Structure formats: structure tokens, C-alpha cells
Amino acid sequence: MKLEVSEIFASLQGEGHSLGSRALFIRLSKCNLCCGCGDLREKGLATWTCDSQTQMKNFVEYEPHDLIAEIEKKFGAEYMNKILTGEIRIVITGGEPALYAEPLIQMLDMIDKMAVSYQTTILKLPQNKLSPPIYEVETNGTIFSGSQEFYQRFSFVNCSPKLASSGMAKDKRIVPFALVEIAKHPYSSFKFVISKPDDWNEIRKDFVDAGFVTVHPSRIFLMPAGNTREELIESSQVVWRMAEETGCTATTRLQCWAWGPKPGV
């Protein structure tokens, strides 16, 4: 299976636990959900729309080694070397990256070997001084990887389960085995898009009390819904109060505050 890549861009991580960190984003095209798409918002079934749908319509197919070569070609050897030493993290987003588990694992294995070679051969570092590359995956938490242990291959797992406000059917957006698997990752976090105060009742009932999201509240991130500054101002106030009341961590959408709904940032 090839990687269907819609975007490759250098930016900052704008959400979650690594907010503000330098990152290379690789956006994959395929997704098993379609949040707020079609007429779901007009029918009142969704309160927000996935802002990646436009970008995901087009993609280029890559074999894992070809994608690595494309990254170095596009951003240069110096940038690639910073990836190899963990100064710049790779963020795999989508779409739903878990649909591409096999080629992604192959790609990360290749980058790991390149990192060891670069640091030992060029930088002359001893084995105990090596810095591994940093990989993040952004997932909707609906795919159980089982023996493949896809999520364990990443440094950080940023799981964003969808609420009823996405317009998706409950049995499609909540997959208990997948959520429990992700929660076991020591550096996983769960990010929920918040648009109204009642969202916390849904999070608690369907995810926390149900035993699917069993992490410390500090690993539950509350993110305001919206793609424009005007939308974010309103939903950020809801997030602020919810984080104060629940002990969860408030986050934002830094890229939207800086650039608005502009893609590729």
C-alpha cells in the first residue's frame, strides 16, 4: 500500500501538548469519518466541519522511501538533519493515519536508521548520546491496531475522539478497543473539540465513565471549535470555564489565531 499524501508543509504544532513546537506535517488523504460534511450542519446534526476536507480531496501517492526523498528535496538537507536529531518533529495527520499503518511503520523505520547513521557517522556521537527522531500521530481513535501495535511506534499519540457535534453516528466515532489501546500509550493525549458547555457531560458519560479514556485529566485536552478568530473567541470562553471546572487541559488552535482558516500552516 502506498501513502496518499495531500500535503507536506513545515509549520508549528498549533494544538495540544506540543503546541508551539516546530513540526513537519504530513497530511494523508483517506479518512473513515466525515465530520460536518454534506448537509449535516444545515440539518442541525453537526456544529462544526472538518477543516481538512478541501485539502484531502487531492493527493499524490508515494512509496515510503520516495516520500522521505521528497521531504529532503523540498526542504533541504539541513532541515532533514534536524528531523533526524529530533529538533523538528514529524506530525502525521489526516485524514486518518491508522488507515496507512503498514507503509507508515516502514517509513518511520527507515528514518530511524537514517538518524542513527547520521548521528554516529557524521556527528560522531556515541550510542548513549543519540537523540531519536520525534514522531506524532493525530488520530480519531476509531481503528484498533492490535498485534500491529501501530500507535506504539510513535513518540506521542494525539487522539481526537469525535463528539455528537461532529454529526457522525455514535457507533462509527466511538470504538472502545481502539480508545483503550491508545490510552495505554504512556504519551497519549485525548483532545476534544468543544463548542458548548454540555459537551463535557458527553465526554464524561461516553468516554471517561465508560472506561474508554482512562488517563489523568491533564492528558485530556479541551480545544475550542472554530476556524476563524471570531468563532474561537466564543468557544474559547467555554473551554476556559470547562478546564477550570474539570481539571482538564485547555488548548487552542494557534494556527487559526495566527492565520485564520488558511490551509497549509
XYZ file of C-alpha atoms in Angstrom:
265
model
C 0.000 0.000 0.000
C 1.240 3.460 -0.891
C 0.939 6.632 1.164
C -1.652 9.008 -0.287
C -0.288 12.420 0.688
C -2.408 15.554 0.374
C 0.041 17.998 1.938
C 3.592 18.252 3.227
C 4.379 21.506 4.996
C 6.724 22.941 7.599
C 4.999 24.758 10.434
C 4.469 24.845 14.191
C 2.243 22.422 16.051
C -0.795 24.572 16.763
C -2.725 22.285 19.114
C -2.352 20.008 22.111
C 0.575 19.100 24.328
C 3.353 20.163 21.928
C 1.748 23.458 20.925
C 4.319 25.861 19.515
C 6.910 23.202 18.605
C 8.499 23.128 15.161
C 6.970 20.404 13.051
C 6.852 18.875 9.599
C 3.251 17.964 8.832
C 2.389 15.089 6.519
C -1.333 15.047 5.758
C -2.728 11.769 4.483
C -5.837 11.769 2.347
C -8.091 8.923 3.409
C -10.458 9.121 6.381
C -13.142 6.814 7.754
C -15.205 9.728 9.131
C -16.626 12.861 7.503
C -17.280 15.336 10.295
C -19.790 18.041 9.464
C -19.733 17.178 5.772
C -22.567 17.425 3.282
C -25.685 18.974 4.765
C -25.085 17.820 8.347
C -24.726 21.400 9.596
C -27.752 22.644 7.665
C -29.807 19.856 9.231
C -28.554 20.777 12.706
C -26.784 17.420 13.145
C -23.284 18.973 13.320
C -21.998 22.240 14.774
C -18.613 22.254 13.028
C -16.967 20.979 9.851
C -13.603 19.277 9.422
C -11.315 21.982 8.038
C -9.130 19.470 6.172
C -11.751 18.196 3.737
C -10.713 20.506 0.887
C -7.026 19.582 1.134
C -7.792 15.861 1.387
C -9.569 15.739 -1.972
C -6.261 15.735 -3.844
C -3.235 13.573 -3.125
C -0.005 12.185 -4.521
C 0.935 8.534 -3.980
C 4.351 7.757 -2.502
C 6.258 4.674 -1.524
C 7.779 5.269 1.941
C 11.324 5.787 0.627
C 10.075 8.153 -2.086
C 8.283 10.299 0.487
C 11.478 10.618 2.532
C 13.327 11.689 -0.613
C 10.595 14.218 -1.396
C 10.893 15.752 2.078
C 14.635 16.250 1.695
C 14.204 17.596 -1.836
C 11.526 20.070 -0.768
C 13.066 21.330 2.477
C 16.778 20.642 2.065
C 19.441 18.526 3.767
C 19.824 20.842 6.779
C 16.103 20.636 7.564
C 16.181 16.869 7.137
C 19.094 16.604 9.550
C 17.057 18.456 12.183
C 14.343 15.851 11.749
C 16.953 13.118 12.202
C 18.057 14.612 15.535
C 14.566 15.357 16.859
C 14.903 19.153 16.644
C 11.927 19.173 14.281
C 9.187 16.637 14.883
C 7.210 14.814 12.236
C 3.442 15.046 12.684
C 1.381 12.538 10.729
C -2.142 13.850 10.335
C -5.076 13.317 8.059
C -7.425 12.037 7.186
C -6.903 9.050 9.412
C -3.254 7.897 9.550
C -4.096 4.485 11.049
C -5.534 3.527 7.653
C -1.939 3.650 6.395
C -0.349 1.749 9.262
C 1.923 -0.570 7.271
C 3.635 1.988 4.993
C 3.914 4.476 7.865
C 5.711 1.947 10.050
C 8.048 1.230 7.131
C 8.773 4.945 6.704
C 9.496 5.514 10.382
C 11.828 2.502 10.448
C 13.733 3.986 7.531
C 14.030 7.393 9.196
C 15.238 5.772 12.430
C 18.051 4.029 10.537
C 18.969 7.287 8.801
C 19.046 9.048 12.175
C 21.429 6.524 13.717
C 23.683 6.643 10.655
C 23.767 10.447 10.581
C 24.451 10.864 14.280
C 27.112 8.163 14.534
C 28.846 8.702 11.180
C 28.560 12.460 10.604
C 28.122 13.862 14.118
C 30.393 11.178 15.638
C 28.127 10.698 18.638
C 28.412 7.620 20.859
C 25.382 5.351 21.119
C 24.447 6.664 24.570
C 24.243 10.251 23.251
C 21.937 9.646 20.291
C 18.712 11.662 20.036
C 15.886 9.790 18.319
C 13.518 11.474 15.882
C 10.202 12.600 17.355
C 7.015 11.318 15.757
C 3.464 12.397 16.497
C 0.335 10.869 15.049
C -3.045 12.596 15.026
C -5.877 10.074 15.020
C -9.631 9.993 15.548
C -9.251 6.888 17.723
C -11.536 4.586 15.745
C -9.047 2.000 14.475
C -7.769 -0.819 16.697
C -4.307 -1.876 15.538
C -3.945 -4.997 17.705
C -0.770 -7.021 17.133
C 0.488 -4.431 14.653
C 0.947 -2.024 17.604
C 0.745 0.959 15.264
C 0.327 3.600 17.960
C 3.295 2.322 19.978
C 5.521 3.215 17.042
C 5.035 6.937 17.748
C 6.615 9.158 20.385
C 3.254 10.846 21.018
C -0.311 9.905 20.123
C -2.739 12.808 19.779
C -6.179 11.218 19.778
C -9.177 13.387 18.929
C -12.380 11.377 19.511
C -15.435 12.907 17.918
C -18.498 14.058 19.832
C -22.103 14.099 18.643
C -21.452 17.661 17.385
C -19.444 16.086 14.524
C -22.640 14.653 13.052
C -21.154 11.162 12.952
C -23.088 8.139 14.233
C -22.014 7.046 17.703
C -21.001 3.511 16.667
C -18.696 4.934 13.994
C -16.954 7.556 16.130
C -16.563 5.542 19.368
C -14.567 2.303 19.069
C -13.793 1.119 22.624
C -10.928 -1.263 21.792
C -9.107 1.464 19.865
C -9.526 4.078 22.612
C -8.338 1.677 25.314
C -5.329 0.718 23.183
C -4.375 4.373 22.707
C -4.870 5.183 26.407
C -2.202 2.600 27.252
C 0.435 4.582 25.348
C 2.436 6.474 28.024
C 2.456 9.674 25.951
C -1.040 9.642 24.532
C -3.456 12.500 24.988
C -7.120 12.915 24.140
C -8.272 16.131 22.513
C -11.962 17.039 22.297
C -13.402 19.804 20.142
C -15.625 21.940 22.367
C -18.452 24.099 21.078
C -20.887 24.237 24.013
C -20.892 23.711 27.819
C -22.877 20.474 27.584
C -20.002 18.833 25.699
C -18.337 17.904 28.996
C -21.344 15.819 30.060
C -20.989 13.838 26.840
C -17.236 13.409 27.278
C -17.667 12.188 30.841
C -20.554 9.822 30.059
C -19.388 8.316 26.760
C -15.624 8.269 27.273
C -14.466 8.722 30.878
C -17.181 6.984 32.909
C -17.488 4.325 30.208
C -13.854 3.363 30.898
C -12.563 4.063 27.392
C -10.443 7.134 28.242
C -8.670 6.191 31.464
C -5.951 8.841 31.578
C -5.268 11.618 34.085
C -7.398 14.728 33.399
C -4.254 16.651 32.480
C -3.944 14.384 29.426
C -7.439 15.356 28.268
C -7.203 18.487 26.132
C -10.185 20.740 25.503
C -9.943 22.617 22.205
C -12.285 25.372 21.024
C -14.299 24.692 17.879
C -13.920 27.140 15.018
C -11.661 28.142 12.148
C -11.859 31.935 12.475
C -10.832 34.233 15.330
C -14.432 35.267 15.855
C -15.567 31.662 16.266
C -12.626 30.855 18.527
C -13.275 33.760 20.890
C -16.716 32.410 21.712
C -15.755 28.738 22.061
C -12.510 29.541 23.928
C -14.540 31.056 26.746
C -16.455 27.780 27.026
C -13.154 25.855 27.057
C -11.668 28.149 29.710
C -14.536 27.604 32.138
C -14.679 23.864 31.418
C -10.959 23.403 32.090
C -11.263 25.297 35.402
C -14.126 23.064 36.490
C -12.801 19.676 35.345
C -9.010 19.832 35.732
C -8.558 19.023 32.055
C -6.051 20.991 29.991
C -7.203 23.888 27.826
C -5.573 24.180 24.430
C -6.257 26.340 21.398
C -5.818 26.427 17.633
C -2.705 28.570 17.342
C -2.660 28.318 13.550
C -6.190 29.789 13.340
C -5.355 32.680 15.688
C -2.289 33.487 13.557
C -3.560 32.789 10.058
C -7.333 32.321 10.186
C -8.711 29.473 8.040
C -5.678 29.479 5.730
C -4.598 25.893 4.806
C -1.036 24.589 4.929
C 0.038 26.328 8.156
